């Protein structure tokens, strides 16, 4: 059995918190944009650290 990289429960919590705070799921400044930015920054930081 392989572990999922994305935890469905974590996603549900993030979406729920975003909705409770009035954050839109998509669009400028929305949850998807913020998550994409955070993930990309983390990946790039990891690449820099590896080199």
GROMACS .gro file of C-alpha atoms in nm:
model
   51
    1UNK     CA    1   0.000   0.000   0.000
    2UNK     CA    2   0.151   0.333  -0.103
    3UNK     CA    3   0.112   0.651   0.096
    4UNK     CA    4  -0.066   0.939  -0.072
    5UNK     CA    5   0.137   1.255  -0.107
    6UNK     CA    6  -0.177   1.459  -0.046
    7UNK     CA    7  -0.385   1.385   0.261
    8UNK     CA    8  -0.758   1.425   0.185
    9UNK     CA    9  -0.829   1.513   0.547
   10UNK     CA   10  -0.572   1.793   0.536
   11UNK     CA   11  -0.723   1.929   0.215
   12UNK     CA   12  -1.072   1.922   0.369
   13UNK     CA   13  -0.939   2.115   0.670
   14UNK     CA   14  -0.768   2.377   0.453
   15UNK     CA   15  -1.078   2.428   0.237
   16UNK     CA   16  -1.300   2.447   0.544
   17UNK     CA   17  -1.077   2.706   0.711
   18UNK     CA   18  -1.059   2.909   0.390
   19UNK     CA   19  -1.437   2.908   0.355
   20UNK     CA   20  -1.482   3.005   0.721
   21UNK     CA   21  -1.254   3.305   0.666
   22UNK     CA   22  -1.434   3.403   0.344
   23UNK     CA   23  -1.137   3.314   0.122
   24UNK     CA   24  -1.232   3.225  -0.235
   25UNK     CA   25  -1.118   2.882  -0.356
   26UNK     CA   26  -0.973   3.019  -0.680
   27UNK     CA   27  -0.885   3.352  -0.834
   28UNK     CA   28  -0.638   3.619  -0.736
   29UNK     CA   29  -0.539   3.580  -0.373
   30UNK     CA   30  -0.753   3.269  -0.338
   31UNK     CA   31  -0.672   2.942  -0.169
   32UNK     CA   32  -0.543   2.771  -0.483
   33UNK     CA   33  -0.310   3.059  -0.566
   34UNK     CA   34  -0.175   3.068  -0.211
   35UNK     CA   35  -0.120   2.692  -0.201
   36UNK     CA   36   0.050   2.692  -0.541
   37UNK     CA   37   0.284   2.970  -0.434
   38UNK     CA   38   0.370   2.796  -0.108
   39UNK     CA   39   0.435   2.458  -0.272
   40UNK     CA   40   0.649   2.608  -0.549
   41UNK     CA   41   0.855   2.810  -0.302
   42UNK     CA   42   0.909   2.499  -0.092
   43UNK     CA   43   1.018   2.293  -0.392
   44UNK     CA   44   1.255   2.564  -0.511
   45UNK     CA   45   1.401   2.602  -0.163
   46UNK     CA   46   1.460   2.227  -0.158
   47UNK     CA   47   1.637   2.245  -0.492
   48UNK     CA   48   1.863   2.524  -0.370
   49UNK     CA   49   1.942   2.330  -0.053
   50UNK     CA   50   2.033   2.020  -0.255
   51UNK     CA   51   2.285   2.214  -0.460
   0.00000   0.00000   0.00000
